[in-house]
Coordinates of C-alpha atoms in Angstrom, one line a residue:
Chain A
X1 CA 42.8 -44.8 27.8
X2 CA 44.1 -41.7 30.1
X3 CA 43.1 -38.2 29.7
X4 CA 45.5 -37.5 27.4
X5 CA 45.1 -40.1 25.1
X6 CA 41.3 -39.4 24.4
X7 CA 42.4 -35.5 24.4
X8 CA 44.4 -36.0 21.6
X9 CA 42.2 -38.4 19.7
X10 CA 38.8 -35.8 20.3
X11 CA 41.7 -33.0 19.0
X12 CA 43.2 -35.1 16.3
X13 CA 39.9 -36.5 14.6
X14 CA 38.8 -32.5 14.7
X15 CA 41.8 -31.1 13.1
X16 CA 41.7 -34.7 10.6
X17 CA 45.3 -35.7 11.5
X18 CA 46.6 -38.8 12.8
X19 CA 46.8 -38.5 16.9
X20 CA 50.7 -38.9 16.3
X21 CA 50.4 -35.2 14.7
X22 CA 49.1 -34.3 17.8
X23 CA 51.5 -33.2 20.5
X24 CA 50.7 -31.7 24.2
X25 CA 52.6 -28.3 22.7
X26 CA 50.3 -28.2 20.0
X27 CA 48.3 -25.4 20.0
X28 CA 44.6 -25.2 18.2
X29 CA 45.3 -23.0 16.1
X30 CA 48.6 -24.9 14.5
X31 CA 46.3 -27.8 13.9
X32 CA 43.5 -26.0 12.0
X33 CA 40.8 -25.9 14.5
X34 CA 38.8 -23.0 13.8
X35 CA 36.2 -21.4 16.1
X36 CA 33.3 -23.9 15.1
X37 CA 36.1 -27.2 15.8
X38 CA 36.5 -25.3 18.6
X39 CA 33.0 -25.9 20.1
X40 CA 32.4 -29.0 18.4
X41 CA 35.7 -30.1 20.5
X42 CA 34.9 -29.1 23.8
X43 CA 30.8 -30.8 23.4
X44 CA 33.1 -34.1 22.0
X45 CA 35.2 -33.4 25.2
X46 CA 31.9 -32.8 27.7
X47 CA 30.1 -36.5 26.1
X48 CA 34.3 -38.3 27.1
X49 CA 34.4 -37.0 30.2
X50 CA 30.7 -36.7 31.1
X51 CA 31.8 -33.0 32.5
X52 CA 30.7 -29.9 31.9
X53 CA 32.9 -27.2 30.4
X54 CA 32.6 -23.4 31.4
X55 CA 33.3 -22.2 27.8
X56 CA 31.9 -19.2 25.9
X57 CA 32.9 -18.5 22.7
X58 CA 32.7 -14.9 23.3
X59 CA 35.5 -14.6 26.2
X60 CA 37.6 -17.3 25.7
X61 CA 39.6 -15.9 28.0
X62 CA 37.6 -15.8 30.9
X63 CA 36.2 -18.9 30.8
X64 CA 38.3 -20.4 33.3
X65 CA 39.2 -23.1 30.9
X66 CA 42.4 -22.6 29.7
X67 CA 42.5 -23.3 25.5
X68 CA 45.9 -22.0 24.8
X69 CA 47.4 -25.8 24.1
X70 CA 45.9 -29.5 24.2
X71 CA 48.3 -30.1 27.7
X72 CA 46.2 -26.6 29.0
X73 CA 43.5 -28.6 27.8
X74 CA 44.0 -31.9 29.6
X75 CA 44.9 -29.6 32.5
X76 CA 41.4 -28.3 32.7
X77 CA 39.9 -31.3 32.0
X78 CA 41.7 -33.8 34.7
X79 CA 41.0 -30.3 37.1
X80 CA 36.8 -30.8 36.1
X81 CA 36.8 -34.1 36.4
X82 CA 38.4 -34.0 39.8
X83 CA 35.8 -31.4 41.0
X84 CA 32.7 -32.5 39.2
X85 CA 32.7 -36.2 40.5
X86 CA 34.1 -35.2 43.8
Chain B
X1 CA 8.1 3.4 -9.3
X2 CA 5.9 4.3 -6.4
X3 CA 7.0 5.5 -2.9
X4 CA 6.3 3.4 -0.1
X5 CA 4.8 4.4 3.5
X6 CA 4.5 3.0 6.5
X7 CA 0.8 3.8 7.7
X8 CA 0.7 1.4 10.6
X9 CA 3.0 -0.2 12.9
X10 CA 2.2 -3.3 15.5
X11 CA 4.6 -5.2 18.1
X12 CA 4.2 -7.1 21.1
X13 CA 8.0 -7.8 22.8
X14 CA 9.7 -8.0 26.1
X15 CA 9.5 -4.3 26.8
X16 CA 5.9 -3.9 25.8
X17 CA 2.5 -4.7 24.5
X18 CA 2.2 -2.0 21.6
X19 CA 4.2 0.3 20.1
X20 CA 3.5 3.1 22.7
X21 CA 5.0 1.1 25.7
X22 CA 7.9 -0.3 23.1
X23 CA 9.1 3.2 23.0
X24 CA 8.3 4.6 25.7
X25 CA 10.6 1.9 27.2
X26 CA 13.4 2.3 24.3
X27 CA 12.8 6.1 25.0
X28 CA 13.4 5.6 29.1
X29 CA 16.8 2.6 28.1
X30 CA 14.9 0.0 30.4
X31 CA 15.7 -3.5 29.8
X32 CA 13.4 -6.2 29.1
X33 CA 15.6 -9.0 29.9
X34 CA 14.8 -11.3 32.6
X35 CA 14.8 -14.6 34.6
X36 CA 13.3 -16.6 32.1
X37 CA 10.1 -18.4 33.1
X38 CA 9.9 -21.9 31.2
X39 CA 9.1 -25.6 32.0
X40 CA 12.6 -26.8 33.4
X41 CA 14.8 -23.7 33.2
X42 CA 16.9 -25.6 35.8
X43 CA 18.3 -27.6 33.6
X44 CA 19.1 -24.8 31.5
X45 CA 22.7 -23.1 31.9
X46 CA 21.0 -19.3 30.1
X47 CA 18.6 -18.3 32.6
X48 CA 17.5 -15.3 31.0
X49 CA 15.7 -13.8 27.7
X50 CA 13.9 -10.9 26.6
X51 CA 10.8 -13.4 27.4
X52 CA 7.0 -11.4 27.1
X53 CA 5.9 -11.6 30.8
X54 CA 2.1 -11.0 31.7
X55 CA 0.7 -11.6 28.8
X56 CA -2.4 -13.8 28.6
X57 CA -3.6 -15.8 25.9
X58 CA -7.1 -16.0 26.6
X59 CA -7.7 -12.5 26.9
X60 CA -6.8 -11.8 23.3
X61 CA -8.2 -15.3 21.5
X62 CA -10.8 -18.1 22.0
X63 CA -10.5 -21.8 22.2
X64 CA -11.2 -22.8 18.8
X65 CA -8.0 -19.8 18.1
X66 CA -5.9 -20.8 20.7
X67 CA -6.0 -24.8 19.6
X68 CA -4.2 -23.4 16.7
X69 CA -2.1 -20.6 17.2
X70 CA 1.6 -21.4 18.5
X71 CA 3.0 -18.8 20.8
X72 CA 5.1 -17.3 17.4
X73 CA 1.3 -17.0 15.6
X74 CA 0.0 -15.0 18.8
X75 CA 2.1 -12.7 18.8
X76 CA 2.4 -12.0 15.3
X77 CA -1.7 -11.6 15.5
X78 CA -1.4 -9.1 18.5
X79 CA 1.1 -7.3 16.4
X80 CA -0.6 -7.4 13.2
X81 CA -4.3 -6.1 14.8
X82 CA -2.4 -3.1 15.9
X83 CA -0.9 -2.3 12.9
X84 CA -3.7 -2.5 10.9
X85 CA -6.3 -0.8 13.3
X86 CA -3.3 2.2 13.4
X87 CA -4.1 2.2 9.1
X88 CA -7.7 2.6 9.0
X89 CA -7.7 0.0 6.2
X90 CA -10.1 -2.7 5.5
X91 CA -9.6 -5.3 3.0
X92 CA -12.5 -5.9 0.5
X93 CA -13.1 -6.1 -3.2
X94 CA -9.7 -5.1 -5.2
X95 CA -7.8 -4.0 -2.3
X96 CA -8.4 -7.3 -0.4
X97 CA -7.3 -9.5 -4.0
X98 CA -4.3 -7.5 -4.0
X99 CA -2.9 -6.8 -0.7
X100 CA -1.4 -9.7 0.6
X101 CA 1.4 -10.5 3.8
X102 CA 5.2 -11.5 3.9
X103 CA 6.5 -12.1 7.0
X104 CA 9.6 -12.9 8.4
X105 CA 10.3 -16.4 11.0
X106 CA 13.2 -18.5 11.8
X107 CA 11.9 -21.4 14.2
X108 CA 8.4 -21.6 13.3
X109 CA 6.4 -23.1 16.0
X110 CA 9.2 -24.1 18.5
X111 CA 6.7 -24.4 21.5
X112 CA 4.6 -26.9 19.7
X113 CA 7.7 -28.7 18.7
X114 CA 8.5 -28.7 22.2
X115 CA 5.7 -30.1 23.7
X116 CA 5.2 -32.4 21.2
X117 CA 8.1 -34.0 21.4
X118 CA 7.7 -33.8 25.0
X119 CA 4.8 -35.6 24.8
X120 CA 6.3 -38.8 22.3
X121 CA 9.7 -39.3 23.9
X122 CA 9.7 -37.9 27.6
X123 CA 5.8 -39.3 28.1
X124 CA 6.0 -41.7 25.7
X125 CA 2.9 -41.4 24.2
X126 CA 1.5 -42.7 21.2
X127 CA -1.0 -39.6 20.4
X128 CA -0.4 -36.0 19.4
X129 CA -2.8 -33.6 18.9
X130 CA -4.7 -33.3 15.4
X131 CA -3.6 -29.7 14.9
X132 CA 0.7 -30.3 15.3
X133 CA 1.4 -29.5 11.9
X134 CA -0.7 -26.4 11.0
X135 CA 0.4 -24.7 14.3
X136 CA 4.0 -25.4 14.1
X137 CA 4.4 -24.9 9.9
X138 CA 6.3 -21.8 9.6
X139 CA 4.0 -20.1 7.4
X140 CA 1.4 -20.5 10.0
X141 CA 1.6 -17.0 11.4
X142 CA 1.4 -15.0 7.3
X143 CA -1.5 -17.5 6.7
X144 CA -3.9 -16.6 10.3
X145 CA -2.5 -12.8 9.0
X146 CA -4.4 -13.2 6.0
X147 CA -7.6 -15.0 6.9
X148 CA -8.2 -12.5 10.0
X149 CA -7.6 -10.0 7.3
X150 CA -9.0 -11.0 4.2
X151 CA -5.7 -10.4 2.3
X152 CA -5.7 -12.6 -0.7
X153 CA -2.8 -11.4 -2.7
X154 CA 1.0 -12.9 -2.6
X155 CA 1.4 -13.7 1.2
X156 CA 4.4 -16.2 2.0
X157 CA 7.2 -16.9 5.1
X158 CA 10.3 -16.0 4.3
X159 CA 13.4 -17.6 6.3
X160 CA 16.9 -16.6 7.0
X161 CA 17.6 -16.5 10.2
X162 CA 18.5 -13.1 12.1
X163 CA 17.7 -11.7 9.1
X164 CA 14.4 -13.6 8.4
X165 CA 12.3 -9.9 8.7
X166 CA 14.5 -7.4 7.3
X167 CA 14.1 -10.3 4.0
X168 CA 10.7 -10.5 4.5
X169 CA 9.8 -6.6 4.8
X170 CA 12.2 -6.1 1.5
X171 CA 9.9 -8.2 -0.2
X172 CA 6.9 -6.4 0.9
X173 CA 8.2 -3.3 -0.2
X174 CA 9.9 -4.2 -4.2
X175 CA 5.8 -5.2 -4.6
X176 CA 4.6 -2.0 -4.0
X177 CA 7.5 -0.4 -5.0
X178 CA 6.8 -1.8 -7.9
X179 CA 3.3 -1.6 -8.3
X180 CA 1.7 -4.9 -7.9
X181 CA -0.3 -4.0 -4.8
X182 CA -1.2 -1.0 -3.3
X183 CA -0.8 -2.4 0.1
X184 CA 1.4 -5.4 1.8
X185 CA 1.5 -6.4 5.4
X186 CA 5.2 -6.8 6.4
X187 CA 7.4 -7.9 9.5
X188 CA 7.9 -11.1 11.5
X189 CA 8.0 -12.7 14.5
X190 CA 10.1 -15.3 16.9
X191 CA 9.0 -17.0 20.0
X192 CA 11.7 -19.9 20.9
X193 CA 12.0 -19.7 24.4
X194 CA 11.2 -23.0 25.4
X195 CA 13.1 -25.6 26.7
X196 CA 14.6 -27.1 23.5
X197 CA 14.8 -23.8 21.7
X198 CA 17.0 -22.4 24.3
X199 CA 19.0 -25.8 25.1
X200 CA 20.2 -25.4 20.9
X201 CA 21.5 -21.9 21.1
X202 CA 23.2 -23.1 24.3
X203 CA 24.8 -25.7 22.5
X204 CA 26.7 -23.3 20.4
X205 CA 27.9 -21.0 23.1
X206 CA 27.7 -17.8 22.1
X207 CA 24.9 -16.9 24.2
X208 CA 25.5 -14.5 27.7
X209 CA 24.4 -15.7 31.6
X210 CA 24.2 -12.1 32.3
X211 CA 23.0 -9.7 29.9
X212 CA 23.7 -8.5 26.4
X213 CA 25.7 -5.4 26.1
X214 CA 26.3 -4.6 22.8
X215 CA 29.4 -3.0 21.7
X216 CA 30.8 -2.8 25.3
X217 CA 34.1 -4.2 25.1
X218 CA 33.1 -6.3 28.1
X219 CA 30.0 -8.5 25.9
X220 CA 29.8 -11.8 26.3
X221 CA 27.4 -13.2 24.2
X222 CA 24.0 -12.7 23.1
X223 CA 20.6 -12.9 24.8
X224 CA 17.4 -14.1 23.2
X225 CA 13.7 -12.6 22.9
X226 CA 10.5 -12.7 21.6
X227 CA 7.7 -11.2 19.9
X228 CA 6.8 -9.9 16.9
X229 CA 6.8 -6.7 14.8
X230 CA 3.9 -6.2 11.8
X231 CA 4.1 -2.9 9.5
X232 CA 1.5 -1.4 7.2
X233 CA 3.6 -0.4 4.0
X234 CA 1.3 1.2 1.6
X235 CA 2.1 3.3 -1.5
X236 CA 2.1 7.1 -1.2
X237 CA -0.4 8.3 -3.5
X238 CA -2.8 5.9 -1.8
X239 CA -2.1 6.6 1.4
X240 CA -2.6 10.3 0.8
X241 CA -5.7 9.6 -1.4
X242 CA -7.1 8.0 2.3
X243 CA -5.7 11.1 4.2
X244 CA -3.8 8.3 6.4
X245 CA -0.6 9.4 8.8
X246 CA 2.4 8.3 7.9
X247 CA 4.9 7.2 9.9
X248 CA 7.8 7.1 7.7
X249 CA 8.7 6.4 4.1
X250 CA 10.5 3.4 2.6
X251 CA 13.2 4.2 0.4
X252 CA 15.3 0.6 -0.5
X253 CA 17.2 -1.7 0.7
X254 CA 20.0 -4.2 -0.2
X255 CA 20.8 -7.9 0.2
X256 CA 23.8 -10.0 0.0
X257 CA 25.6 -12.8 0.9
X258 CA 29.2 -13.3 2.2
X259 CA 29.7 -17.1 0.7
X260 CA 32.0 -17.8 3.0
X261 CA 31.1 -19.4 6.6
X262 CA 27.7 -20.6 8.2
X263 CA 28.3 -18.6 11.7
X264 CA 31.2 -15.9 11.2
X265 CA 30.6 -12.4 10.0
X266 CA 31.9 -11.0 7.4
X267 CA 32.5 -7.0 6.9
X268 CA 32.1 -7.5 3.2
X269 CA 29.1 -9.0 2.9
X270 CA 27.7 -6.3 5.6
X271 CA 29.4 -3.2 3.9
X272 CA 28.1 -4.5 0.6
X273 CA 24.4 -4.7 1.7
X274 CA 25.0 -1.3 3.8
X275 CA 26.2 0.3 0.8
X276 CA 23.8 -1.4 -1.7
X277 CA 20.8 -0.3 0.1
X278 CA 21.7 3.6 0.0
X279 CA 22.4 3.1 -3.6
X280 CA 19.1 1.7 -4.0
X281 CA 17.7 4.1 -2.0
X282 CA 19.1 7.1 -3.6
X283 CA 20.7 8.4 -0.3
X284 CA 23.9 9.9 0.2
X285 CA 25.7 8.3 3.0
X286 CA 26.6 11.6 5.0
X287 CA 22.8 11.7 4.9
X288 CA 22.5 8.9 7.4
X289 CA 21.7 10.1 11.2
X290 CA 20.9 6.8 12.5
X291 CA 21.5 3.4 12.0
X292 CA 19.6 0.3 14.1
X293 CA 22.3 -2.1 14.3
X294 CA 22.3 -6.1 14.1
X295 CA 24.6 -5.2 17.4
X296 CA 24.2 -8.8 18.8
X297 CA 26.3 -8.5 21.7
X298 CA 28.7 -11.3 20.1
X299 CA 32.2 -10.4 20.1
X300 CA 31.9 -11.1 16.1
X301 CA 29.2 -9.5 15.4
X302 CA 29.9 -5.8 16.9
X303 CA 33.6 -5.6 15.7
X304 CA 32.9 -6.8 12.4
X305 CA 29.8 -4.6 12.3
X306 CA 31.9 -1.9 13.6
X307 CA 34.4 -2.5 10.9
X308 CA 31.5 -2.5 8.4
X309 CA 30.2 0.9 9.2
X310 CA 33.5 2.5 9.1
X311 CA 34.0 1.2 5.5
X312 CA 31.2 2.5 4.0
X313 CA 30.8 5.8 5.5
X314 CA 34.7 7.3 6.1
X315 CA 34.5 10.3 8.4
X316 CA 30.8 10.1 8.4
X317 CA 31.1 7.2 10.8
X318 CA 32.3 9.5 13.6
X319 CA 29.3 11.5 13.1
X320 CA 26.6 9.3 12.6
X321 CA 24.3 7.7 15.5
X322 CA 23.9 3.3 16.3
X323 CA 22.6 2.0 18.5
X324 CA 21.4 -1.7 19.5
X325 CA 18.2 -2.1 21.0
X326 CA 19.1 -5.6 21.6
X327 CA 20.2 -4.6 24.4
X328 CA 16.8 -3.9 25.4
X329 CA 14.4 -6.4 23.5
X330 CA 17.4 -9.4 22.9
X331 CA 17.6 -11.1 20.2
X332 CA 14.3 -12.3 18.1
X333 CA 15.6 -14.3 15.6
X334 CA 13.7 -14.1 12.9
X335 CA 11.3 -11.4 14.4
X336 CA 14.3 -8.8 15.5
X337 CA 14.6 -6.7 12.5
X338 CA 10.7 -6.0 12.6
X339 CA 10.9 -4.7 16.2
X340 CA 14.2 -2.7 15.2
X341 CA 11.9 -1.0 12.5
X342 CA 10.3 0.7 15.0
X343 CA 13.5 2.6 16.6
X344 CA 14.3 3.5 13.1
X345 CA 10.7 5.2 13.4
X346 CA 10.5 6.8 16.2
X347 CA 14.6 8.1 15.1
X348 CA 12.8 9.7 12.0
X349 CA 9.2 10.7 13.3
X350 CA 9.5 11.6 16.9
X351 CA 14.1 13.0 16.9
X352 CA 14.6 10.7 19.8
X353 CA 17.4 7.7 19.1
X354 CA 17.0 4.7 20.7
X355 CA 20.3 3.7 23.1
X356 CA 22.5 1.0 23.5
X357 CA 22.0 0.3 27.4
X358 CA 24.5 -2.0 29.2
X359 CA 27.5 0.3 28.0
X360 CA 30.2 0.1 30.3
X361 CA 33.6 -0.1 28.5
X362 CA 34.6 1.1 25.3
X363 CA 36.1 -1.2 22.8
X364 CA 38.8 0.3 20.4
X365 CA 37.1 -2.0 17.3
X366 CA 33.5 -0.9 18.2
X367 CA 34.6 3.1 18.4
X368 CA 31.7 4.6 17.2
X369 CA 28.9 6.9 18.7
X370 CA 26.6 3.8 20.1
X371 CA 24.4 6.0 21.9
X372 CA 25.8 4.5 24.9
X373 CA 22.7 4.1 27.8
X374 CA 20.5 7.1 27.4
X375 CA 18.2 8.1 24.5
X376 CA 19.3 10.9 22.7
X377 CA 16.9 14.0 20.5
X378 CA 18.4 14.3 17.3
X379 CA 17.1 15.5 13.9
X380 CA 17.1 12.6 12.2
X381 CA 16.6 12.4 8.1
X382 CA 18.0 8.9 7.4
X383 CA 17.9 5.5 9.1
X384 CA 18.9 2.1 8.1
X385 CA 18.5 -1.2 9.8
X386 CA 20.9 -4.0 10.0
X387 CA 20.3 -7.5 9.7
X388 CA 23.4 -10.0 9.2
X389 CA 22.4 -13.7 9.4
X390 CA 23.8 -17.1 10.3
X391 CA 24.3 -18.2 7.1
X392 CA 26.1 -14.8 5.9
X393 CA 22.8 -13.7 4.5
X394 CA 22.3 -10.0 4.8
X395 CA 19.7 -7.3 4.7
X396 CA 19.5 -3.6 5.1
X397 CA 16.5 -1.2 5.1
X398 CA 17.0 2.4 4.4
X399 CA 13.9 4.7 5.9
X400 CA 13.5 8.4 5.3
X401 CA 11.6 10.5 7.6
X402 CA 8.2 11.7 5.7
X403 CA 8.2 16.0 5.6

């Protein structure tokens, strides 16, 4: 399974849709994640990738881990995973 | 009803040993936050707390103590030997069968826990120590209270998170408030800065590498202490009868519960509780000077607080005084509203108001006078105390200065 596939299926099993509800556009919010599915989704994301995610819930937005859709998400993800097992 | 005073006061936490050095550091805005100093911190992505640095065990108990008192139990001890050496009172005959202790806790014995489990599943042994349970039961610390102190009336733990104390000291004071004791030892204590304790609030990242600056519209999280904070409240006619000092009066307090989400805020469930306990108290609100606030350092918590304070008090909200010493001590859990008592103290006794240190930007939702940095003199009459829990459990004190 790529990146993207396990993305959607940590997102979609969060927001309890189908992954086929789920597209890279998509942002958090449109899919009913709330602050707490928020965190839950970026430990489920951390156990996948067996990365670690610079995320505080306090300043999303400086946390260098760009939430704003699932393809920012997979973004940040392939870009962790690229410099963590380097 | 009766009036209740508060005739002694106790603490040991990040920024001091006593009361004294508590304020003189709240007084001077230092911060007691630090690199924390814990079996493998490395692994740890918060490095710092408002952890209690020099102190030593032994100096203060003996073997047969030490084997069982947790860290949490220690501190409350310290605390509580102050407080009542501050009172004068000893506990004998009907004093002793009436007077009892209600403290506040959140994690009970989280260092015993943590070595412990250490000990079963990192070590792999097959053998704890005999004393486990009594040391990390989270009425440990109310039940030493009581045998050191010979207090045999209604002595319990009460838990609710961040709000555990202001709970607990509530309770203490509707007894003799209401006349079923004379006296009631009242506060709490926290002490989960271990390994596993820490690790947990991690988990839920809302917790800051760098500091906690509460209200500053560049927070980032909140920043965990320890300690503990024990109070004498005694009824007035008593504690005049005895010629004690009093260090301030206790005039009500509200509770209530938002109903609505385990971690977020709610203004509602805060303004009700900050409105509720001026009722209860009798107070107008353009009475209010000062007001310790929960002031977390969250981005939730200070805007919603913020918001709070605004509802209930109008135009008065411009003119009245909070501050978060938080900024100072952290965050004790279930011990923080017993060490915020005494800033509400010293606000009322001594005219000097505790700051918010840290400040460095102003936040249009937090725009209120948050004694940004240095301690300020003020007259103060009136002072409340925040608590707002996980859990959406909330609890306010209101204090009056005693004339």
């Amino acid at each position: 399974m790529d990146t993207k596939d396990k993305v959607i299926e940590i997102i979609a099993e969060q927001a309890v849709l189908e992954p086929s509800d789920v597209t890279m556009d998509s942002t958090l919010e449109e899919l009913g994640i709330d602050s707490l599915g928020l965190v839950e989704s970026i430990f489920a994301i951390e156990e996948a990738f067996d990365i670690s995610v610079p995320f505080n819930a306090n300043a999303p937005e400086e946390s260098d881990f760009d939430i704003s859709s699932v393809a920012s998400i997979v973004a940040g993800i392939e870009k962790l995973v690229a410099e963590q097992k380097a | 009803m009766k009036r209740v005073v508060i005739t002694g006061a106790g603490t040991i936490n990040a920024l001091g040993a006593n009361v004294s050095d508590t304020l003189e550091a709240m007084r001077e805005g230092r911060s007691g936050i630090s690199e924390l100093d814990i079996r493998d911190v490395d692994r740890l992505a918060i490095k710092i707390g408002g952890q209690v640095k020099g102190y030593e065990p032994e100096e203060r108990f003996n073997r047969q103590q030490l084997a069982l008192y947790d860290r949490f139990t220690q501190f409350t001890l310290v605390a509580a030997r102050e407080a009542i050496a501050q009172s004068g009172l000893k506990f004998e005959g009907e004093l002793a069968a009436r007077a009892g202790v209600v403290l506040g806790n959140s994690g009970g014995g989280m260092t015993t826990l943590d070595e412990n489990y250490r000990s079963v599943y990192e070590e792999g042994k097959n053998r704890v120590h005999p004393f486990v349970v009594p040391k990390l039961m989270n009425n440990a610390a109310a039940s030493h209270v009581s045998m050191e102190f010979n207090l045999k009336g209604p002595s319990f733990t009460v838990s609710t998170a961040c709000a555990s104390s202001n709970h607990a000291m509530a309770q203490a004071f509707q007894m003799v408030h209401g006349g079923l004791t004379p006296v009631m030892i009242a506060g709490g204590s926290e002490s989960m800065l271990c390994f596993g304790g820490v690790k947990a609030w991690e988990g839920l990242r809302v917790m800051s590498k760098d500091g906690c600056r509460p209200f500053s519209a560049n927070r980032n999280g909140m920043v965990q202490g320890e300690g503990a904070g024990i109070f004498v409240f005694e009824e007035l006619e008593h504690a005049k009868a005895r010629g004690a000092e009093i260090l301030a009066e206790v005039a009500g307090f509200a509770m209530s519960s938002d109903a609505a989400d385990i971690v977020m805020p709610s203004k509602n469930g805060a303004s009700r509780a900050i409105s509720g306990a001026l009722r209860d108290a009798r107070i107008n609100a353009s009475d209010v000077g000062y007001i310790n606030a929960h002031g977390t350092g969250t981005a939730a918590n200070d805007k919603t607080e913020s918001a709070a304070v605004a509802d209930v008090f109008g135009a008065h909200a411009d003119r009245l005084m909070i501050s978060s010493t938080k900024s100072m001590h952290g965050h004790l859990i279930g011990g923080t509203g017993a060490v915020e008592l005494l800033a509400c103290i010293m606000a009322l006794r001594d005219g000097i108001v505790a700051p918010t240190i840290n400040y460095d930007e102003p936040d249009p939702e937090c725009a209120l006078d948050v004694v940004p940095n240095e301690a300020r003199e003020a007259k103060v009459d009136v002072a409340l105390s925040n608590a707002f829990a996980f859990g959406g459990l909330n609890a306010v004190l209101a204090l009056k200065r005693f004339a």
